[in-house]
Amino acid sequence: SLDSAFEGYNATVFAYGQTASGKTYTMMGHDNEPGLIPRLCHELFHRIAEFEKQAQTVSRSTSNCRKASFAVQLAYMEVYNEKVKDLTKPKGKDEKPLEVYQDPKAGPIVKGLSHTV
């Protein structure tokens, strides 16, 4: 949840289902009816803006104020027929499925998956 993300935990959104069952629509929606990802991003950046606004108000009233910083990182991938595809990279000729492996400390890793900051 966004509450957990604001406490420093990683968050994952996962859609699973048959072809043409509405996963893309659920995740992305359309202009008049945004899906889960646009709504989560909107709320996330709204909360960051509100936090920063409150922090400015507090810092004006006291000199003993801790600063907070936010780092938002996004990876967007599709797994179809056991092939992993990076959905944040533009389509091109060199589109190769990404490799997935298990790191003993970090857990599952998708080698070559871009992370947008």
C-alpha positions as CSV (number, residue, x, y, z in Angstrom):
1,S,0.0,0.0,0.0
2,L,1.0,3.6,-0.3
3,D,1.1,3.9,3.5
4,S,3.8,1.1,3.6
5,A,5.7,2.8,0.8
6,F,5.9,6.0,2.8
7,E,7.3,4.0,5.7
8,G,10.2,2.9,3.4
9,Y,8.9,-0.5,2.2
10,N,9.0,-1.5,-1.5
11,A,5.6,-2.0,-3.1
12,T,4.6,-4.2,-6.0
13,V,1.5,-4.3,-8.1
14,F,0.8,-7.5,-9.9
15,A,-1.9,-8.3,-12.4
16,Y,-2.5,-12.0,-13.4
17,G,-5.0,-13.5,-15.8
18,Q,-5.9,-14.9,-19.2
19,T,-5.2,-13.0,-22.4
20,A,-7.9,-10.4,-23.0
21,S,-9.2,-10.6,-19.4
22,G,-8.7,-6.8,-18.7
23,K,-5.2,-6.7,-17.0
24,T,-4.0,-3.8,-19.1
25,Y,-7.2,-1.9,-18.7
26,T,-7.2,-2.5,-15.0
27,M,-3.6,-1.3,-14.7
28,M,-3.6,1.6,-17.2
29,G,-7.3,2.4,-17.9
30,H,-7.9,5.2,-20.4
31,D,-8.2,9.0,-20.3
32,N,-11.7,9.2,-18.8
33,E,-11.2,6.3,-16.4
34,P,-7.6,6.0,-15.2
35,G,-6.4,2.6,-14.1
36,L,-4.5,1.5,-11.0
37,I,-1.1,2.8,-12.0
38,P,-2.1,6.4,-12.9
39,R,-4.2,6.6,-9.8
40,L,-1.4,5.3,-7.6
41,C,1.1,7.7,-9.2
42,H,-1.2,10.6,-8.8
43,E,-1.8,9.8,-5.1
44,L,1.9,9.1,-4.4
45,F,3.0,12.5,-5.8
46,H,0.1,14.3,-4.2
47,R,1.2,12.9,-0.8
48,I,4.8,13.8,-1.4
49,A,3.8,17.4,-2.3
50,E,1.6,17.6,0.8
51,F,4.4,16.3,3.0
52,E,6.8,18.9,1.5
53,K,4.3,21.6,2.0
54,Q,3.8,20.7,5.7
55,A,7.6,20.4,6.2
56,Q,8.0,24.0,4.9
57,T,5.4,25.2,7.3
58,V,7.1,23.4,10.2
59,S,10.6,24.6,9.2
60,R,9.4,28.2,9.3
61,S,8.1,27.8,12.9
62,T,11.0,25.9,14.4
63,S,14.8,25.6,13.7
64,N,14.9,22.1,15.0
65,C,13.4,20.3,12.0
66,R,14.6,17.1,10.2
67,K,14.4,17.1,6.4
68,A,12.9,14.2,4.6
69,S,13.7,13.2,1.0
70,F,11.8,10.9,-1.3
71,A,13.1,8.6,-4.1
72,V,10.5,7.1,-6.4
73,Q,11.7,4.2,-8.6
74,L,9.5,2.4,-11.1
75,A,10.0,-0.8,-13.0
76,Y,7.3,-2.0,-15.4
77,M,7.4,-5.5,-17.0
78,E,5.3,-8.1,-18.6
79,V,5.6,-11.8,-18.3
80,Y,4.0,-13.6,-21.2
81,N,4.6,-17.2,-22.2
82,E,7.5,-17.3,-19.7
83,K,9.3,-14.4,-21.4
84,V,9.9,-11.2,-19.5
85,K,9.7,-7.9,-21.3
86,D,10.6,-4.4,-20.1
87,L,7.6,-2.2,-20.7
88,T,9.4,1.1,-20.0
89,K,11.9,0.7,-22.9
90,P,10.9,1.8,-26.4
91,K,10.1,-1.0,-28.8
92,G,13.1,-1.9,-31.0
93,K,14.9,-4.5,-33.0
94,D,17.0,-5.7,-30.1
95,E,14.1,-6.7,-27.9
96,K,15.3,-9.8,-26.2
97,P,13.5,-11.5,-23.3
98,L,15.1,-10.6,-19.9
99,E,16.6,-13.2,-17.7
100,V,15.2,-13.9,-14.2
101,Y,17.4,-15.4,-11.5
102,Q,17.3,-15.8,-7.7
103,D,19.8,-13.8,-5.7
104,P,20.4,-15.4,-2.3
105,K,20.1,-12.1,-0.5
106,A,17.9,-9.9,-2.7
107,G,15.5,-12.5,-4.0
108,P,14.3,-12.6,-7.5
109,I,16.2,-10.3,-9.9
110,V,15.3,-9.5,-13.5
111,K,18.6,-8.8,-15.2
112,G,18.5,-5.8,-17.5
113,L,15.1,-4.5,-16.3
114,S,15.2,-0.7,-16.3
115,H,14.3,1.3,-13.2
116,T,13.0,4.8,-13.9
117,V,13.7,7.3,-11.2
